Structure formats: C-alpha cells, structure tokens
C-alpha cells in the first residue's frame, strides 16, 4: 500500500493518472488522422461516395478526440512546473527546445490545416482539402516523433554535458534527438497507435454489420480495419522484439523486472506467470518454459539474462507492476494478431462480412488497443524507476519541495475534473459511433459567432438564395 502522506508518492500517482488519461487520445488521433487521409484518397481515386460518407463520419470523432488530447496534454506540462520543478530546472535546457520543436513543427501544422479539413470540404478544391487532411496526418506523426524523442532521451540519455549548476545542457543535438532507444520506441508507438485505431474502427464496423450485414459503410470500416490488423499486428511483434533487444542492452534492470528474474542465469526460462516478490527476491509460483527466455531476449538458447540481484536494492524498479503490465500488453498484442489472421482466413473464404463470431470478437476487442497502450506505457515508465533521467537523476531528487496536502488536493481535483470533462467527451463519441455512416452526422460543427450564426449555415443560405433567384430569373 503506497504511503499517501508522502508528497513524492502523491506526485507520482498524479503524473501516472494524467499521463494515462492523456496517452489514449494521441494514440487514437495519430491512427485516425492517417485513416482519414486514406479514406479521402480512396474517395478521390474511386469516386465512390461511400468512402466520403465514412470520412465525414470519422472526421467529427477525430475533431472531438483531437480536442481532448490537446487539453489533457496542456495539463501535463503544468505539472512539470508544480510537482517536478527540480526535474524541469535540471533537464530544461535539453527537453525545453525539443518540446518547442514539437509545437512549431507538429502542433502548428495540425492546427493550421485542421480547420480546412473540418470546415473546408465545400469551400476549397478537392485537392487542397485532401492536402490539408494529409498535413494533419503528417502533423500527428511529427508530434509523435518529438514526444518520443523526449521520452527516449530520459530513458537512454546521450549527447549532453552538465554545467556548473548541475543542469543537463545539449552538447550534440543529433545524439540527443536520435538517442539509442528512440527509433525502436517511435516505431513501436506509431504501430500501437495504428492498431488502436484499427480495432476501434473495426469494432464499430463490426457492431453495425451485426445489425445490417449489407451496410456499405460498415463493410468499408470492418474490411479496412481487418487489413490493418492482419498486416500491422505481426509487424508490431517484430518491432517489439527489436525494442526488447535494445532495452536489454541499455536498461537491463528493466528487462529483469519484466521477466521476473532475480538471479543471473544462462539459458534462462521464460516465466509465463508468477508472483514477483521484491522483499523475498524471488518469483513465487512461477510457470516456466525452460531456456525460452534466453532465446527470445538474446536469440541464443544459452544467452545470459541478468537478474535484479545484480543491482543494489535502491537501484531496482518494482518488479510486480512491470511483470504484469508487460504481460497484459503482450497478451493483447497476440490476440490482435490472431484476429488479423482469422479475418484473413475468412476473407479468403469469402465470408468476412458473414462471420458473426469474428465480428462479436472484434466488438469485444474495440477498446483493447487503449488497454495495451496504457499497459505498455506503465511498463516503460515504471521500468525506469528509480530514475527520471536513467542512471543520472533520481526521482527523489526531481520532485518539487511541496507538501503532501497540496499535491493530494490537486490530485483529487484532477480526478474529479477529468472524469467529468473527459467522461462527457467519451460519452459523446460513443453516441456518434452508435450511428451508421449512412445515418449521417450533423457536420455543422463550425465555430458559432456571438449572434448565433455559423459560417457554414450562412454560406448555405446565401447559396440557396442565389439558386432560387436564378431559377426565378429563368422562369421569367
């Protein structure tokens, strides 16, 4: 049971809560932005208006998700100043510019073209509108690039020097940005975002197919999502393997905790299940497969896996949390790959749209990507404890000198506000998803002026008047 009178514990709980709430929105919007670009491209290429209906359907959901992602991200940045001011001071010269690049290159790109994508379908040419959609998708990927660079630098710091007052300062920006774990972490996260979106889209498509197997929009959603699961889920397994090898090289204590190993061993088993006990320094009731752990992690039957006992107790991450969060992530990834293969088999047999059991499974798996992303994030972040900058700056040295009462009060406020605001947003998204693309979604989401007049409504009214006048003129 954590000590809730300790301001450090409360600050960590607060950050874990806000980052867990935030990460699900970017994970969804990154994949959804690319999905929208593909849909609009298919519409322009095939002239099939069904793609346009699906595009408009998900465009509104993207707008709501994007908004909640921005708001939840801004809140996190404030915490660096309130609860983690020492960390901000020490790492600011390195991380501050990286966050600034994210705003300038990614957020400006997304925000600049988002308005055209949302409100410009009938106001700009089709090619320009498609270009705007592409830029929004590229902007989300740029955002992932910079944020993952920041996070990866904290995991595997390189390219820095330390000045006279103990601050990290950049010595080589290339080494800072492209630090050793960055490429693996970026690929792993982007693929996770695509899979998260694929299973949400697939779940919604499957739900509507179960009601009406002939629904054209639902067929498009389900088919595209299952193609994504079939192709990307196996790629994610490969990317995860490379990421694991990189982590073993640079953060072996994290790997030891993920695998539940306390003793250093050659030919280490793969522990499927067990109860890691940091006090007793053993994994109780372990269910093992001999030598498989070494084979997976080192690609050698007799490869050496270091155990947690190789590090002083004060330098070890808590094993139980990481052990189970890692297994949840892997289990969901395997289930995603199985759904992808199953859909491929059904497609080959020409039964994709009639496979009701597959569709029910897709509905059940719809939120699985969010769970996997949060579980993966817990594995990554808890796994680098007790460090905020791995091996260099401890978490205990990073927290602000504030009292437990202040942190506890703000934590309670965050929980109440988050459940109220984001709960309402999620409820609204679920309501939108309950309709089919053919049912249509009110697209009059443009900005409303003080007089209550929306630009879209005003333009349509003017256009109708012109048509009416022209018709009357021809009649005269």
mmCIF file of N, CA, C and O in Angstrom, residues 168-211:
data_model
loop_
_atom_site.group_PDB
_atom_site.id
_atom_site.type_symbol
_atom_site.label_atom_id
_atom_site.label_comp_id
_atom_site.label_asym_id
_atom_site.label_seq_id
_atom_site.Cartn_x
_atom_site.Cartn_y
_atom_site.Cartn_z
ATOM 1 N N UNK A 168 21.549 19.627 -17.188
ATOM 2 C CA UNK A 168 21.912 18.948 -18.433
ATOM 3 C C UNK A 168 21.840 19.981 -19.562
ATOM 4 O O UNK A 168 20.808 20.666 -19.710
ATOM 5 N N UNK A 169 22.898 20.101 -20.344
ATOM 6 C CA UNK A 169 22.885 21.020 -21.481
ATOM 7 C C UNK A 169 23.241 20.243 -22.740
ATOM 8 O O UNK A 169 24.004 19.266 -22.692
ATOM 9 N N UNK A 170 22.682 20.621 -23.887
ATOM 10 C CA UNK A 170 22.949 19.858 -25.126
ATOM 11 C C UNK A 170 24.374 20.075 -25.608
ATOM 12 O O UNK A 170 24.852 21.204 -25.699
ATOM 13 N N UNK A 171 25.056 18.961 -25.906
ATOM 14 C CA UNK A 171 26.397 19.026 -26.482
ATOM 15 C C UNK A 171 26.381 18.569 -27.934
ATOM 16 O O UNK A 171 27.213 18.988 -28.737
ATOM 17 N N UNK A 172 25.421 17.720 -28.287
ATOM 18 C CA UNK A 172 25.294 17.210 -29.657
ATOM 19 C C UNK A 172 23.807 16.933 -29.894
ATOM 20 O O UNK A 172 23.277 15.918 -29.419
ATOM 21 N N UNK A 173 23.148 17.831 -30.619
ATOM 22 C CA UNK A 173 21.698 17.683 -30.800
ATOM 23 C C UNK A 173 21.323 16.410 -31.548
ATOM 24 O O UNK A 173 20.279 15.810 -31.296
ATOM 25 N N UNK A 174 22.153 16.000 -32.490
ATOM 26 C CA UNK A 174 21.838 14.761 -33.214
ATOM 27 C C UNK A 174 21.803 13.570 -32.262
ATOM 28 O O UNK A 174 20.940 12.716 -32.334
ATOM 29 N N UNK A 175 22.792 13.564 -31.335
ATOM 30 C CA UNK A 175 22.833 12.462 -30.360
ATOM 31 C C UNK A 175 21.674 12.572 -29.371
ATOM 32 O O UNK A 175 21.149 11.549 -28.907
ATOM 33 N N UNK A 176 21.273 13.806 -29.046
ATOM 34 C CA UNK A 176 20.139 13.977 -28.137
ATOM 35 C C UNK A 176 18.860 13.449 -28.778
ATOM 36 O O UNK A 176 18.123 12.647 -28.184
ATOM 37 N N UNK A 177 18.578 13.912 -29.993
ATOM 38 C CA UNK A 177 17.313 13.537 -30.658
ATOM 39 C C UNK A 177 17.314 12.048 -31.017
ATOM 40 O O UNK A 177 16.367 11.320 -30.694
ATOM 41 N N UNK A 178 18.391 11.616 -31.675
ATOM 42 C CA UNK A 178 18.438 10.209 -32.121
ATOM 43 C C UNK A 178 19.230 9.373 -31.107
ATOM 44 O O UNK A 178 20.213 8.722 -31.445
ATOM 45 N N UNK A 179 18.737 9.411 -29.852
ATOM 46 C CA UNK A 179 19.385 8.624 -28.796
ATOM 47 C C UNK A 179 19.124 7.129 -29.035
ATOM 48 O O UNK A 179 18.271 6.776 -29.860
ATOM 49 N N UNK A 180 19.852 6.253 -28.339
ATOM 50 C CA UNK A 180 19.836 4.819 -28.715
ATOM 51 C C UNK A 180 18.476 4.139 -28.750
ATOM 52 O O UNK A 180 18.252 3.236 -29.560
ATOM 53 N N UNK A 181 17.551 4.512 -27.889
ATOM 54 C CA UNK A 181 16.270 3.792 -27.868
ATOM 55 C C UNK A 181 15.194 4.473 -28.714
ATOM 56 O O UNK A 181 14.112 3.912 -28.899
ATOM 57 N N UNK A 182 15.486 5.676 -29.255
ATOM 58 C CA UNK A 182 14.460 6.447 -29.937
ATOM 59 C C UNK A 182 13.850 5.731 -31.154
ATOM 60 O O UNK A 182 12.616 5.666 -31.268
ATOM 61 N N UNK A 183 14.624 5.202 -32.095
ATOM 62 C CA UNK A 183 13.994 4.593 -33.288
ATOM 63 C C UNK A 183 13.048 3.452 -32.931
ATOM 64 O O UNK A 183 11.957 3.343 -33.502
ATOM 65 N N UNK A 184 13.458 2.624 -31.987
ATOM 66 C CA UNK A 184 12.643 1.467 -31.604
ATOM 67 C C UNK A 184 11.351 1.908 -30.900
ATOM 68 O O UNK A 184 10.269 1.383 -31.149
ATOM 69 N N UNK A 185 11.502 2.914 -30.013
ATOM 70 C CA UNK A 185 10.347 3.394 -29.266
ATOM 71 C C UNK A 185 9.349 4.078 -30.207
ATOM 72 O O UNK A 185 8.137 3.922 -30.071
ATOM 73 N N UNK A 186 9.869 4.849 -31.185
ATOM 74 C CA UNK A 186 8.986 5.558 -32.120
ATOM 75 C C UNK A 186 8.190 4.570 -32.976
ATOM 76 O O UNK A 186 6.960 4.694 -33.103
ATOM 77 N N UNK A 187 8.871 3.598 -33.550
ATOM 78 C CA UNK A 187 8.183 2.611 -34.398
ATOM 79 C C UNK A 187 7.152 1.836 -33.584
ATOM 80 O O UNK A 187 6.007 1.634 -34.015
ATOM 81 N N UNK A 188 7.542 1.430 -32.382
ATOM 82 C CA UNK A 188 6.639 0.649 -31.520
ATOM 83 C C UNK A 188 5.383 1.456 -31.190
ATOM 84 O O UNK A 188 4.259 0.931 -31.228
ATOM 85 N N UNK A 189 5.543 2.744 -30.904
ATOM 86 C CA UNK A 189 4.409 3.577 -30.505
ATOM 87 C C UNK A 189 3.499 3.886 -31.689
ATOM 88 O O UNK A 189 2.271 3.851 -31.565
ATOM 89 N N UNK A 190 4.088 4.202 -32.856
ATOM 90 C CA UNK A 190 3.262 4.519 -34.020
ATOM 91 C C UNK A 190 2.456 3.294 -34.459
ATOM 92 O O UNK A 190 1.255 3.399 -34.779
ATOM 93 N N UNK A 191 3.093 2.135 -34.455
ATOM 94 C CA UNK A 191 2.351 0.913 -34.798
ATOM 95 C C UNK A 191 1.239 0.644 -33.775
ATOM 96 O O UNK A 191 0.137 0.206 -34.147
ATOM 97 N N UNK A 192 1.527 0.925 -32.503
ATOM 98 C CA UNK A 192 0.499 0.750 -31.468
ATOM 99 C C UNK A 192 -0.683 1.690 -31.721
ATOM 100 O O UNK A 192 -1.847 1.315 -31.531
ATOM 101 N N UNK A 193 -0.382 2.911 -32.155
ATOM 102 C CA UNK A 193 -1.454 3.875 -32.447
ATOM 103 C C UNK A 193 -2.306 3.389 -33.621
ATOM 104 O O UNK A 193 -3.545 3.483 -33.597
ATOM 105 N N UNK A 194 -1.656 2.873 -34.653
ATOM 106 C CA UNK A 194 -2.400 2.361 -35.801
ATOM 107 C C UNK A 194 -3.274 1.164 -35.406
ATOM 108 O O UNK A 194 -4.422 1.039 -35.853
ATOM 109 N N UNK A 195 -2.735 0.281 -34.564
ATOM 110 C CA UNK A 195 -3.530 -0.879 -34.136
ATOM 111 C C UNK A 195 -4.694 -0.452 -33.241
ATOM 112 O O UNK A 195 -5.799 -1.000 -33.342
ATOM 113 N N UNK A 196 -4.435 0.526 -32.372
ATOM 114 C CA UNK A 196 -5.509 1.029 -31.508
ATOM 115 C C UNK A 196 -6.664 1.549 -32.345
ATOM 116 O O UNK A 196 -7.840 1.211 -32.117
ATOM 117 N N UNK A 197 -6.347 2.367 -33.333
ATOM 118 C CA UNK A 197 -7.390 2.915 -34.210
ATOM 119 C C UNK A 197 -8.064 1.811 -35.018
ATOM 120 O O UNK A 197 -9.296 1.816 -35.176
ATOM 121 N N UNK A 198 -7.268 0.884 -35.519
ATOM 122 C CA UNK A 198 -7.836 -0.193 -36.339
ATOM 123 C C UNK A 198 -8.879 -0.976 -35.550
ATOM 124 O O UNK A 198 -9.959 -1.305 -36.087
ATOM 125 N N UNK A 199 -8.600 -1.258 -34.278
ATOM 126 C CA UNK A 199 -9.561 -2.066 -33.525
ATOM 127 C C UNK A 199 -10.770 -1.262 -33.076
ATOM 128 O O UNK A 199 -11.857 -1.834 -32.919
ATOM 129 N N UNK A 200 -10.621 0.050 -32.897
ATOM 130 C CA UNK A 200 -11.817 0.863 -32.632
ATOM 131 C C UNK A 200 -12.688 0.912 -33.882
ATOM 132 O O UNK A 200 -13.905 0.668 -33.823
ATOM 133 N N UNK A 201 -12.072 1.220 -35.030
ATOM 134 C CA UNK A 201 -12.826 1.280 -36.282
ATOM 135 C C UNK A 201 -13.433 -0.086 -36.608
ATOM 136 O O UNK A 201 -14.607 -0.183 -37.003
ATOM 137 N N UNK A 202 -12.637 -1.146 -36.427
ATOM 138 C CA UNK A 202 -13.144 -2.486 -36.702
ATOM 139 C C UNK A 202 -14.285 -2.866 -35.781
ATOM 140 O O UNK A 202 -15.257 -3.501 -36.208
ATOM 141 N N UNK A 203 -14.179 -2.467 -34.495
ATOM 142 C CA UNK A 203 -15.256 -2.773 -33.554
ATOM 143 C C UNK A 203 -16.546 -2.052 -33.905
ATOM 144 O O UNK A 203 -17.636 -2.645 -33.840
ATOM 145 N N UNK A 204 -16.428 -0.780 -34.315
ATOM 146 C CA UNK A 204 -17.620 -0.027 -34.701
ATOM 147 C C UNK A 204 -18.225 -0.609 -35.979
ATOM 148 O O UNK A 204 -19.448 -0.794 -36.090
ATOM 149 N N UNK A 205 -17.355 -0.918 -36.944
ATOM 150 C CA UNK A 205 -17.850 -1.526 -38.187
ATOM 151 C C UNK A 205 -18.535 -2.858 -37.921
ATOM 152 O O UNK A 205 -19.609 -3.152 -38.481
ATOM 153 N N UNK A 206 -17.918 -3.684 -37.064
ATOM 154 C CA UNK A 206 -18.499 -4.994 -36.741
ATOM 155 C C UNK A 206 -19.860 -4.839 -36.055
ATOM 156 O O UNK A 206 -20.798 -5.596 -36.333
ATOM 157 N N UNK A 207 -19.966 -3.856 -35.162
ATOM 158 C CA UNK A 207 -21.230 -3.627 -34.442
ATOM 159 C C UNK A 207 -22.360 -3.314 -35.421
ATOM 160 O O UNK A 207 -23.467 -3.847 -35.311
ATOM 161 N N UNK A 208 -22.077 -2.476 -36.403
ATOM 162 C CA UNK A 208 -23.117 -2.131 -37.377
ATOM 163 C C UNK A 208 -23.368 -3.272 -38.368
ATOM 164 O O UNK A 208 -24.497 -3.443 -38.841
ATOM 165 N N UNK A 209 -22.329 -4.079 -38.650
ATOM 166 C CA UNK A 209 -22.533 -5.248 -39.518
ATOM 167 C C UNK A 209 -23.433 -6.280 -38.853
ATOM 168 O O UNK A 209 -24.233 -6.954 -39.526
ATOM 169 N N UNK A 210 -23.305 -6.413 -37.539
ATOM 170 C CA UNK A 210 -24.159 -7.367 -36.819
ATOM 171 C C UNK A 210 -25.631 -6.961 -36.902
ATOM 172 O O UNK A 210 -26.523 -7.806 -36.827
ATOM 173 N N UNK A 211 -25.881 -5.662 -37.065
ATOM 174 C CA UNK A 211 -27.255 -5.182 -37.226
ATOM 175 C C UNK A 211 -27.729 -5.253 -38.668
ATOM 176 O O UNK A 211 -28.904 -5.494 -38.940
#
